């Protein structure tokens, strides 16, 4: 930073960092400048971290009660988070171990997250990768009471309103030309991002369900995972589906042929699906995935989590049938269109994101 100051002749007045880079707080204090962390996951995930002590204590007390904490047939892990503002829809099982265990977890990652929950409120402001209009008033107001300023500037990975699809012939992956040949809202698009992966037995169950269902599918699957698939699967389903090592996801989800997105429920992926108006089948894997999946299914009603939150052949067949062929799936489609309208409007010049971004720029420019 000293080299940058010397080169450009301007003093640093603010550190804008990822929220997980908690060391930046002390750096900013030593430099006597503002620290503004950027929170990438959902606001409700931030709430869970801020209340990690209360959550840990409540969960530990519930587990310590007689009969293993089971009350009314519910295990502690299945109980709702009534102790935290705006999270009553969530359950303890939706939280990561790091949040549930608080400062009692000895791993370095857990210690970093716990320290983050204590340090973030010291920031000059926090910038949210979110539209305030999508969040509950309880969460919004509570977070504003915990920080000096909260700026919801919208999703940095979304282009809104969404641009038209590029010409199919320009897609070197072959996904769009293949989708052009399919009927509207019939294709299952499967992708678990670039980091997450399900266990091998679940890959097999998913593949078996796709083959048995006859549903056309486009699967973004890295080459090193193909060896896990059932013997002969690729050959037998060559007319039914297409497997690619990478897919232009936002373009795929915007294509009229796609009727369902089988996803790990990454935060950005969920909103790409909303903008594409594609209901989801959720198989959460790690981090914030479980909370996002709960929002998709229980709050917004735009998808369903796979039975038991693991892929089985029968469970996946039920989910595909539900979303693609049942009345409930049609209602999901209607709800996701309504949510898209909220998102597009929120991204407009009269949305809170536009105003918050201007205020944010003013803050860091002082």
mmCIF file of C-alpha atoms in Angstrom:
data_model
loop_
_atom_site.group_PDB
_atom_site.id
_atom_site.type_symbol
_atom_site.label_atom_id
_atom_site.label_comp_id
_atom_site.label_asym_id
_atom_site.label_seq_id
_atom_site.Cartn_x
_atom_site.Cartn_y
_atom_site.Cartn_z
ATOM 1 C CA UNK A 1 0.000 0.000 0.000
ATOM 2 C CA UNK A 2 2.913 2.340 0.699
ATOM 3 C CA UNK A 3 4.118 1.763 -2.858
ATOM 4 C CA UNK A 4 0.661 2.596 -4.230
ATOM 5 C CA UNK A 5 0.529 5.815 -2.211
ATOM 6 C CA UNK A 6 4.002 6.779 -3.440
ATOM 7 C CA UNK A 7 3.170 5.961 -7.069
ATOM 8 C CA UNK A 8 -0.169 7.757 -7.294
ATOM 9 C CA UNK A 9 0.467 10.493 -4.756
ATOM 10 C CA UNK A 10 -2.858 9.958 -3.011
ATOM 11 C CA UNK A 11 -3.420 8.784 0.534
ATOM 12 C CA UNK A 12 -5.581 5.751 1.284
ATOM 13 C CA UNK A 13 -8.781 6.808 3.033
ATOM 14 C CA UNK A 14 -10.663 3.506 3.166
ATOM 15 C CA UNK A 15 -10.071 -0.247 3.081
ATOM 16 C CA UNK A 16 -12.768 -2.102 1.132
ATOM 17 C CA UNK A 17 -12.252 -5.822 1.724
ATOM 18 C CA UNK A 18 -14.024 -9.144 1.763
ATOM 19 C CA UNK A 19 -15.852 -9.525 5.072
ATOM 20 C CA UNK A 20 -13.887 -12.683 5.856
ATOM 21 C CA UNK A 21 -10.617 -10.699 5.774
ATOM 22 C CA UNK A 22 -11.023 -9.693 9.413
ATOM 23 C CA UNK A 23 -7.372 -8.667 9.743
ATOM 24 C CA UNK A 24 -8.292 -5.579 7.697
ATOM 25 C CA UNK A 25 -10.101 -4.133 10.713
ATOM 26 C CA UNK A 26 -6.871 -3.786 12.691
ATOM 27 C CA UNK A 27 -5.045 -2.521 9.604
ATOM 28 C CA UNK A 28 -7.637 0.226 9.126
ATOM 29 C CA UNK A 29 -7.421 1.192 12.787
ATOM 30 C CA UNK A 30 -3.626 1.463 12.604
ATOM 31 C CA UNK A 31 -3.890 3.549 9.430
ATOM 32 C CA UNK A 32 -6.693 5.697 10.913
ATOM 33 C CA UNK A 33 -8.922 5.064 7.890
ATOM 34 C CA UNK A 34 -12.382 3.616 7.351
ATOM 35 C CA UNK A 35 -12.889 -0.126 7.001
ATOM 36 C CA UNK A 36 -15.816 -1.247 4.833
ATOM 37 C CA UNK A 37 -16.216 -5.046 4.487
ATOM 38 C CA UNK A 38 -18.181 -6.551 1.601
ATOM 39 C CA UNK A 39 -20.550 -9.367 2.604
ATOM 40 C CA UNK A 40 -21.071 -11.744 -0.332
ATOM 41 C CA UNK A 41 -23.539 -14.352 1.090
ATOM 42 C CA UNK A 42 -27.160 -13.608 2.005
ATOM 43 C CA UNK A 43 -28.083 -11.165 4.802
ATOM 44 C CA UNK A 44 -29.752 -13.966 6.780
ATOM 45 C CA UNK A 45 -26.387 -15.755 6.856
ATOM 46 C CA UNK A 46 -24.801 -12.653 8.356
ATOM 47 C CA UNK A 47 -27.511 -12.629 11.028
ATOM 48 C CA UNK A 48 -26.648 -16.218 11.924
ATOM 49 C CA UNK A 49 -22.991 -15.277 12.405
ATOM 50 C CA UNK A 50 -23.800 -12.178 14.444
ATOM 51 C CA UNK A 51 -25.976 -14.260 16.781
ATOM 52 C CA UNK A 52 -23.634 -17.257 16.919
ATOM 53 C CA UNK A 53 -23.218 -17.047 20.729
ATOM 54 C CA UNK A 54 -26.973 -17.080 21.361
ATOM 55 C CA UNK A 55 -27.522 -19.815 18.775
ATOM 56 C CA UNK A 56 -24.750 -21.975 20.240
ATOM 57 C CA UNK A 57 -26.022 -21.532 23.800
ATOM 58 C CA UNK A 58 -29.644 -22.269 22.855
ATOM 59 C CA UNK A 59 -28.693 -25.347 20.852
ATOM 60 C CA UNK A 60 -26.343 -26.666 23.554
ATOM 61 C CA UNK A 61 -29.024 -26.211 26.220
ATOM 62 C CA UNK A 62 -31.596 -27.997 24.053
ATOM 63 C CA UNK A 63 -29.235 -30.920 23.480
ATOM 64 C CA UNK A 64 -28.478 -31.084 27.194
ATOM 65 C CA UNK A 65 -32.084 -31.570 28.216
ATOM 66 C CA UNK A 66 -33.414 -35.016 29.060
ATOM 67 C CA UNK A 67 -34.241 -37.522 26.326
ATOM 68 C CA UNK A 68 -31.507 -36.032 24.127
ATOM 69 C CA UNK A 69 -33.408 -32.774 23.864
ATOM 70 C CA UNK A 70 -36.271 -34.383 21.942
ATOM 71 C CA UNK A 71 -39.491 -32.455 22.606
ATOM 72 C CA UNK A 72 -42.761 -33.229 20.868
ATOM 73 C CA UNK A 73 -40.953 -35.657 18.591
ATOM 74 C CA UNK A 74 -38.526 -32.964 17.387
ATOM 75 C CA UNK A 75 -34.787 -33.321 17.842
ATOM 76 C CA UNK A 76 -32.920 -30.097 18.745
ATOM 77 C CA UNK A 77 -31.339 -30.000 15.283
ATOM 78 C CA UNK A 78 -34.824 -29.818 13.698
ATOM 79 C CA UNK A 79 -36.147 -26.970 15.853
ATOM 80 C CA UNK A 80 -36.663 -23.465 14.488
ATOM 81 C CA UNK A 81 -34.407 -20.489 15.221
ATOM 82 C CA UNK A 82 -36.939 -18.470 17.178
ATOM 83 C CA UNK A 83 -34.121 -16.915 19.238
ATOM 84 C CA UNK A 84 -32.854 -14.728 16.378
ATOM 85 C CA UNK A 85 -34.742 -11.875 14.650
ATOM 86 C CA UNK A 86 -35.957 -12.784 11.172
ATOM 87 C CA UNK A 87 -34.696 -16.376 11.223
ATOM 88 C CA UNK A 88 -37.753 -18.166 12.604
ATOM 89 C CA UNK A 89 -38.165 -20.068 9.314
ATOM 90 C CA UNK A 90 -34.696 -21.543 9.642
ATOM 91 C CA UNK A 91 -33.816 -24.610 11.684
ATOM 92 C CA UNK A 92 -30.647 -25.459 13.563
ATOM 93 C CA UNK A 93 -29.937 -28.087 10.896
ATOM 94 C CA UNK A 94 -29.720 -25.294 8.306
ATOM 95 C CA UNK A 95 -26.674 -23.810 10.018
ATOM 96 C CA UNK A 96 -23.052 -24.736 9.515
ATOM 97 C CA UNK A 97 -21.179 -26.461 12.334
ATOM 98 C CA UNK A 98 -19.098 -23.309 12.758
ATOM 99 C CA UNK A 99 -22.183 -21.280 13.713
ATOM 100 C CA UNK A 100 -23.736 -24.015 15.845
ATOM 101 C CA UNK A 101 -20.598 -24.602 17.871
ATOM 102 C CA UNK A 102 -19.586 -20.954 18.269
ATOM 103 C CA UNK A 103 -16.227 -20.418 19.965
ATOM 104 C CA UNK A 104 -16.154 -24.024 21.211
ATOM 105 C CA UNK A 105 -15.037 -25.293 17.786
ATOM 106 C CA UNK A 106 -11.254 -25.502 17.706
ATOM 107 C CA UNK A 107 -10.643 -25.508 13.937
ATOM 108 C CA UNK A 108 -8.789 -22.526 12.463
ATOM 109 C CA UNK A 109 -11.639 -21.833 10.041
ATOM 110 C CA UNK A 110 -14.189 -21.828 12.875
ATOM 111 C CA UNK A 111 -12.029 -19.492 14.937
ATOM 112 C CA UNK A 112 -11.761 -17.127 11.963
ATOM 113 C CA UNK A 113 -15.531 -17.086 11.471
ATOM 114 C CA UNK A 114 -16.128 -16.524 15.164
ATOM 115 C CA UNK A 115 -13.657 -13.656 15.238
ATOM 116 C CA UNK A 116 -15.359 -12.218 12.153
ATOM 117 C CA UNK A 117 -18.717 -12.164 13.951
ATOM 118 C CA UNK A 118 -17.156 -10.071 16.719
ATOM 119 C CA UNK A 119 -15.105 -7.748 14.510
ATOM 120 C CA UNK A 120 -17.591 -6.867 11.739
ATOM 121 C CA UNK A 121 -19.741 -4.547 13.903
ATOM 122 C CA UNK A 122 -16.645 -2.339 14.309
ATOM 123 C CA UNK A 123 -16.683 -1.513 10.584
ATOM 124 C CA UNK A 124 -17.524 1.982 9.325
ATOM 125 C CA UNK A 125 -20.209 0.303 7.208
ATOM 126 C CA UNK A 126 -20.944 -3.053 5.629
ATOM 127 C CA UNK A 127 -21.806 -3.529 1.957
ATOM 128 C CA UNK A 128 -24.289 -6.286 1.128
ATOM 129 C CA UNK A 129 -24.399 -8.319 -2.080
ATOM 130 C CA UNK A 130 -28.183 -8.125 -1.966
ATOM 131 C CA UNK A 131 -31.315 -6.149 -2.725
ATOM 132 C CA UNK A 132 -32.980 -4.922 0.454
ATOM 133 C CA UNK A 133 -36.383 -5.503 -1.144
ATOM 134 C CA UNK A 134 -35.706 -9.257 -1.073
ATOM 135 C CA UNK A 135 -35.075 -9.385 2.659
ATOM 136 C CA UNK A 136 -37.457 -9.459 5.597
ATOM 137 C CA UNK A 137 -37.995 -6.205 7.476
ATOM 138 C CA UNK A 138 -36.950 -7.966 10.690
ATOM 139 C CA UNK A 139 -33.527 -8.894 9.329
ATOM 140 C CA UNK A 140 -32.991 -5.529 7.632
ATOM 141 C CA UNK A 141 -33.840 -3.504 10.736
ATOM 142 C CA UNK A 142 -31.887 -5.779 13.053
ATOM 143 C CA UNK A 143 -28.726 -5.642 10.932
ATOM 144 C CA UNK A 144 -29.004 -1.865 10.714
ATOM 145 C CA UNK A 145 -29.070 -1.780 14.509
ATOM 146 C CA UNK A 146 -25.851 -3.829 14.647
ATOM 147 C CA UNK A 147 -23.749 -1.777 12.197
ATOM 148 C CA UNK A 148 -22.959 1.896 11.729
ATOM 149 C CA UNK A 149 -24.253 1.691 8.150
ATOM 150 C CA UNK A 150 -25.608 -1.063 5.908
ATOM 151 C CA UNK A 151 -25.560 -0.605 2.133
ATOM 152 C CA UNK A 152 -27.496 -3.113 0.003
ATOM 153 C CA UNK A 153 -26.016 -2.441 -3.428
ATOM 154 C CA UNK A 154 -27.498 -5.368 -5.365
ATOM 155 C CA UNK A 155 -25.903 -8.452 -6.927
ATOM 156 C CA UNK A 156 -22.554 -7.822 -8.545
ATOM 157 C CA UNK A 157 -22.842 -10.973 -10.691
ATOM 158 C CA UNK A 158 -26.254 -10.181 -12.212
ATOM 159 C CA UNK A 159 -26.992 -7.987 -15.222
ATOM 160 C CA UNK A 160 -30.430 -6.436 -14.772
ATOM 161 C CA UNK A 161 -32.649 -6.264 -16.647
ATOM 162 C CA UNK A 162 -31.232 -9.426 -18.243
ATOM 163 C CA UNK A 163 -29.900 -8.949 -21.780
ATOM 164 C CA UNK A 164 -31.227 -11.054 -24.685
ATOM 165 C CA UNK A 165 -29.571 -14.396 -25.312
ATOM 166 C CA UNK A 166 -26.608 -14.318 -27.695
ATOM 167 C CA UNK A 167 -26.932 -16.143 -31.044
ATOM 168 C CA UNK A 168 -26.793 -19.886 -30.429
ATOM 169 C CA UNK A 169 -24.057 -20.370 -33.029
ATOM 170 C CA UNK A 170 -21.736 -18.196 -30.910
ATOM 171 C CA UNK A 171 -21.885 -20.670 -28.011
ATOM 172 C CA UNK A 172 -18.733 -22.769 -28.319
ATOM 173 C CA UNK A 173 -19.930 -25.171 -25.596
ATOM 174 C CA UNK A 174 -22.822 -26.333 -27.789
ATOM 175 C CA UNK A 175 -25.333 -25.868 -24.952
ATOM 176 C CA UNK A 176 -27.565 -23.261 -26.602
ATOM 177 C CA UNK A 177 -27.841 -25.058 -29.979
ATOM 178 C CA UNK A 178 -28.764 -28.245 -28.102
ATOM 179 C CA UNK A 179 -31.372 -26.410 -26.023
ATOM 180 C CA UNK A 180 -32.863 -24.907 -29.184
ATOM 181 C CA UNK A 181 -33.901 -28.436 -30.201
ATOM 182 C CA UNK A 182 -35.808 -29.125 -26.964
ATOM 183 C CA UNK A 183 -39.420 -28.313 -26.089
ATOM 184 C CA UNK A 184 -40.149 -25.360 -23.750
ATOM 185 C CA UNK A 185 -39.669 -25.927 -19.991
ATOM 186 C CA UNK A 186 -38.782 -29.616 -20.380
ATOM 187 C CA UNK A 187 -35.034 -29.685 -19.691
ATOM 188 C CA UNK A 188 -33.375 -30.310 -16.341
ATOM 189 C CA UNK A 189 -30.163 -28.300 -16.003
ATOM 190 C CA UNK A 190 -27.739 -29.767 -13.450
ATOM 191 C CA UNK A 191 -24.773 -27.924 -11.976
ATOM 192 C CA UNK A 192 -23.136 -27.804 -8.553
ATOM 193 C CA UNK A 193 -20.751 -24.941 -9.242
ATOM 194 C CA UNK A 194 -16.979 -25.073 -9.442
ATOM 195 C CA UNK A 195 -16.263 -25.973 -5.807
ATOM 196 C CA UNK A 196 -19.015 -28.177 -4.387
ATOM 197 C CA UNK A 197 -19.531 -31.850 -5.205
ATOM 198 C CA UNK A 198 -21.883 -34.543 -3.908
ATOM 199 C CA UNK A 199 -20.623 -37.981 -2.781
ATOM 200 C CA UNK A 200 -20.080 -40.579 -5.554
ATOM 201 C CA UNK A 201 -23.103 -42.683 -4.551
ATOM 202 C CA UNK A 202 -25.325 -39.628 -4.967
ATOM 203 C CA UNK A 203 -23.911 -38.932 -8.428
ATOM 204 C CA UNK A 204 -24.915 -42.476 -9.342
ATOM 205 C CA UNK A 205 -28.422 -42.062 -7.878
ATOM 206 C CA UNK A 206 -28.895 -38.770 -9.726
ATOM 207 C CA UNK A 207 -27.778 -40.306 -13.012
ATOM 208 C CA UNK A 208 -30.082 -43.304 -12.543
ATOM 209 C CA UNK A 209 -33.026 -41.004 -11.831
ATOM 210 C CA UNK A 210 -32.345 -38.879 -14.904
ATOM 211 C CA UNK A 211 -32.161 -41.945 -17.132
ATOM 212 C CA UNK A 212 -35.296 -43.518 -15.653
ATOM 213 C CA UNK A 213 -37.295 -40.286 -15.886
ATOM 214 C CA UNK A 214 -36.668 -39.742 -19.579
ATOM 215 C CA UNK A 215 -36.371 -36.017 -18.850
ATOM 216 C CA UNK A 216 -34.021 -34.211 -21.259
ATOM 217 C CA UNK A 217 -31.026 -32.953 -19.294
ATOM 218 C CA UNK A 218 -28.031 -30.671 -19.646
ATOM 219 C CA UNK A 219 -25.373 -31.529 -17.075
ATOM 220 C CA UNK A 220 -22.388 -29.310 -16.334
ATOM 221 C CA UNK A 221 -19.979 -31.942 -15.033
ATOM 222 C CA UNK A 222 -16.215 -31.743 -14.880
ATOM 223 C CA UNK A 223 -14.438 -34.507 -16.789
ATOM 224 C CA UNK A 224 -12.860 -36.010 -13.668
ATOM 225 C CA UNK A 225 -16.345 -36.813 -12.313
ATOM 226 C CA UNK A 226 -17.508 -38.727 -15.397
ATOM 227 C CA UNK A 227 -15.794 -41.888 -14.188
ATOM 228 C CA UNK A 228 -18.226 -41.971 -11.247
ATOM 229 C CA UNK A 229 -21.281 -42.251 -13.500
ATOM 230 C CA UNK A 230 -22.907 -45.681 -14.000
ATOM 231 C CA UNK A 231 -21.335 -47.863 -16.687
ATOM 232 C CA UNK A 232 -22.797 -47.044 -20.082
ATOM 233 C CA UNK A 233 -24.801 -44.057 -18.799
ATOM 234 C CA UNK A 234 -23.274 -41.549 -21.216
ATOM 235 C CA UNK A 235 -23.855 -43.816 -24.215
ATOM 236 C CA UNK A 236 -27.403 -44.819 -23.226
ATOM 237 C CA UNK A 237 -28.500 -41.217 -22.644
ATOM 238 C CA UNK A 238 -26.707 -39.643 -25.609
ATOM 239 C CA UNK A 239 -30.037 -38.758 -27.264
ATOM 240 C CA UNK A 240 -31.714 -37.760 -24.000
ATOM 241 C CA UNK A 241 -29.088 -35.469 -22.542
ATOM 242 C CA UNK A 242 -25.886 -33.534 -22.990
ATOM 243 C CA UNK A 243 -22.907 -33.469 -20.608
ATOM 244 C CA UNK A 244 -20.404 -30.605 -20.791
ATOM 245 C CA UNK A 245 -17.419 -29.720 -18.571
ATOM 246 C CA UNK A 246 -18.689 -26.136 -18.302
ATOM 247 C CA UNK A 247 -21.868 -24.307 -19.273
ATOM 248 C CA UNK A 248 -22.673 -20.597 -19.731
ATOM 249 C CA UNK A 249 -25.029 -20.770 -16.763
ATOM 250 C CA UNK A 250 -26.832 -17.432 -17.000
ATOM 251 C CA UNK A 251 -27.534 -18.061 -20.696
ATOM 252 C CA UNK A 252 -28.685 -21.622 -20.037
ATOM 253 C CA UNK A 253 -31.066 -20.544 -17.273
ATOM 254 C CA UNK A 254 -32.473 -17.829 -19.538
ATOM 255 C CA UNK A 255 -33.309 -20.344 -22.286
ATOM 256 C CA UNK A 256 -36.996 -21.195 -22.668
ATOM 257 C CA UNK A 257 -36.272 -24.939 -22.862
ATOM 258 C CA UNK A 258 -35.023 -25.164 -19.267
ATOM 259 C CA UNK A 259 -37.773 -26.145 -16.827
ATOM 260 C CA UNK A 260 -35.843 -26.970 -13.659
ATOM 261 C CA UNK A 261 -32.414 -26.301 -12.204
ATOM 262 C CA UNK A 262 -30.819 -29.015 -10.041
ATOM 263 C CA UNK A 263 -28.497 -26.997 -7.830
ATOM 264 C CA UNK A 264 -26.391 -26.969 -4.663
ATOM 265 C CA UNK A 265 -28.085 -23.652 -3.760
ATOM 266 C CA UNK A 266 -25.126 -21.338 -4.011
ATOM 267 C CA UNK A 267 -26.349 -17.803 -3.321
ATOM 268 C CA UNK A 268 -25.503 -16.374 -6.748
ATOM 269 C CA UNK A 269 -26.825 -19.489 -8.510
ATOM 270 C CA UNK A 270 -30.185 -19.150 -6.762
ATOM 271 C CA UNK A 271 -30.610 -15.608 -8.033
ATOM 272 C CA UNK A 272 -29.453 -16.505 -11.531
ATOM 273 C CA UNK A 273 -32.260 -19.064 -11.474
ATOM 274 C CA UNK A 274 -34.747 -16.447 -10.263
ATOM 275 C CA UNK A 275 -33.759 -14.070 -13.068
ATOM 276 C CA UNK A 276 -34.092 -16.964 -15.535
ATOM 277 C CA UNK A 277 -37.514 -17.870 -14.051
ATOM 278 C CA UNK A 278 -36.446 -21.483 -13.479
ATOM 279 C CA UNK A 279 -37.733 -23.398 -10.399
ATOM 280 C CA UNK A 280 -35.132 -25.381 -8.480
ATOM 281 C CA UNK A 281 -34.467 -28.828 -7.082
ATOM 282 C CA UNK A 282 -32.055 -28.221 -4.235
ATOM 283 C CA UNK A 283 -29.337 -30.454 -2.893
ATOM 284 C CA UNK A 284 -27.421 -28.198 -0.435
ATOM 285 C CA UNK A 285 -23.797 -29.222 0.087
ATOM 286 C CA UNK A 286 -21.853 -26.796 2.271
ATOM 287 C CA UNK A 287 -21.652 -23.353 3.874
ATOM 288 C CA UNK A 288 -24.750 -21.246 3.301
ATOM 289 C CA UNK A 289 -26.363 -23.791 0.950
ATOM 290 C CA UNK A 290 -28.780 -25.140 3.571
ATOM 291 C CA UNK A 291 -30.108 -21.695 4.501
ATOM 292 C CA UNK A 292 -30.494 -20.766 0.838
ATOM 293 C CA UNK A 293 -32.341 -24.031 0.203
ATOM 294 C CA UNK A 294 -34.708 -23.318 3.080
ATOM 295 C CA UNK A 295 -35.496 -19.907 1.582
ATOM 296 C CA UNK A 296 -36.097 -21.415 -1.858
ATOM 297 C CA UNK A 297 -38.497 -24.058 -0.567
ATOM 298 C CA UNK A 298 -40.164 -22.714 2.581
ATOM 299 C CA UNK A 299 -40.128 -18.930 2.179
ATOM 300 C CA UNK A 300 -40.230 -18.132 -1.526
ATOM 301 C CA UNK A 301 -41.887 -21.368 -2.695
ATOM 302 C CA UNK A 302 -39.839 -21.520 -5.905
ATOM 303 C CA UNK A 303 -38.308 -24.953 -5.529
ATOM 304 C CA UNK A 304 -38.062 -28.128 -3.508
ATOM 305 C CA UNK A 305 -35.244 -29.753 -1.581
ATOM 306 C CA UNK A 306 -34.557 -33.365 -2.485
ATOM 307 C CA UNK A 307 -36.046 -35.918 -0.131
ATOM 308 C CA UNK A 308 -33.845 -36.299 2.941
ATOM 309 C CA UNK A 309 -31.515 -33.629 1.481
ATOM 310 C CA UNK A 310 -29.546 -36.373 -0.321
ATOM 311 C CA UNK A 311 -29.911 -37.741 -3.843
ATOM 312 C CA UNK A 312 -31.662 -41.079 -4.113
ATOM 313 C CA UNK A 313 -33.097 -42.459 -7.316
ATOM 314 C CA UNK A 314 -36.695 -42.485 -6.061
ATOM 315 C CA UNK A 315 -36.395 -39.137 -4.295
ATOM 316 C CA UNK A 316 -35.033 -37.458 -7.396
ATOM 317 C CA UNK A 317 -37.720 -39.011 -9.581
ATOM 318 C CA UNK A 318 -40.352 -37.550 -7.239
ATOM 319 C CA UNK A 319 -38.735 -34.112 -7.357
ATOM 320 C CA UNK A 320 -38.553 -34.067 -11.162
ATOM 321 C CA UNK A 321 -42.170 -35.169 -11.407
ATOM 322 C CA UNK A 322 -43.264 -32.522 -8.907
ATOM 323 C CA UNK A 323 -41.537 -29.565 -10.541
ATOM 324 C CA UNK A 324 -41.999 -30.449 -14.211
ATOM 325 C CA UNK A 325 -45.438 -32.075 -14.281
ATOM 326 C CA UNK A 326 -47.507 -31.261 -11.189
ATOM 327 C CA UNK A 327 -49.640 -28.255 -10.304
ATOM 328 C CA UNK A 328 -47.223 -27.397 -7.507
ATOM 329 C CA UNK A 329 -44.466 -27.002 -10.077
ATOM 330 C CA UNK A 330 -46.638 -24.644 -12.112
ATOM 331 C CA UNK A 331 -47.212 -22.517 -8.999
ATOM 332 C CA UNK A 332 -43.448 -22.434 -8.430
ATOM 333 C CA UNK A 333 -43.098 -21.010 -11.925
ATOM 334 C CA UNK A 334 -45.634 -18.287 -11.164
ATOM 335 C CA UNK A 335 -43.949 -17.364 -7.885
ATOM 336 C CA UNK A 336 -40.501 -17.198 -9.436
ATOM 337 C CA UNK A 337 -41.785 -14.808 -12.109
ATOM 338 C CA UNK A 338 -43.141 -12.573 -9.357
ATOM 339 C CA UNK A 339 -39.793 -12.678 -7.550
ATOM 340 C CA UNK A 340 -37.967 -11.789 -10.749
ATOM 341 C CA UNK A 341 -40.154 -8.708 -11.100
ATOM 342 C CA UNK A 342 -39.187 -7.668 -7.573
ATOM 343 C CA UNK A 343 -35.486 -8.163 -8.356
ATOM 344 C CA UNK A 344 -35.612 -6.256 -11.659
ATOM 345 C CA UNK A 345 -37.528 -3.391 -10.062
ATOM 346 C CA UNK A 346 -35.097 -3.313 -7.127
ATOM 347 C CA UNK A 347 -32.216 -2.994 -9.589
ATOM 348 C CA UNK A 348 -33.803 0.035 -11.242
ATOM 349 C CA UNK A 349 -32.988 3.687 -10.677
ATOM 350 C CA UNK A 350 -35.692 3.985 -8.012
ATOM 351 C CA UNK A 351 -34.554 0.927 -6.077
ATOM 352 C CA UNK A 352 -32.808 1.044 -2.717
ATOM 353 C CA UNK A 353 -29.625 -0.405 -4.270
ATOM 354 C CA UNK A 354 -29.142 2.655 -6.470
ATOM 355 C CA UNK A 355 -29.529 5.028 -3.525
ATOM 356 C CA UNK A 356 -27.357 2.896 -1.242
ATOM 357 C CA UNK A 357 -24.590 2.723 -3.837
ATOM 358 C CA UNK A 358 -24.491 6.506 -4.160
ATOM 359 C CA UNK A 359 -24.331 6.905 -0.373
ATOM 360 C CA UNK A 360 -21.634 4.241 -0.202
ATOM 361 C CA UNK A 361 -19.511 6.062 -2.807
ATOM 362 C CA UNK A 362 -19.922 9.298 -0.859
ATOM 363 C CA UNK A 363 -18.738 7.566 2.330
ATOM 364 C CA UNK A 364 -15.555 6.120 0.855
ATOM 365 C CA UNK A 365 -14.808 9.348 -1.044
ATOM 366 C CA UNK A 366 -14.596 11.491 2.084
#
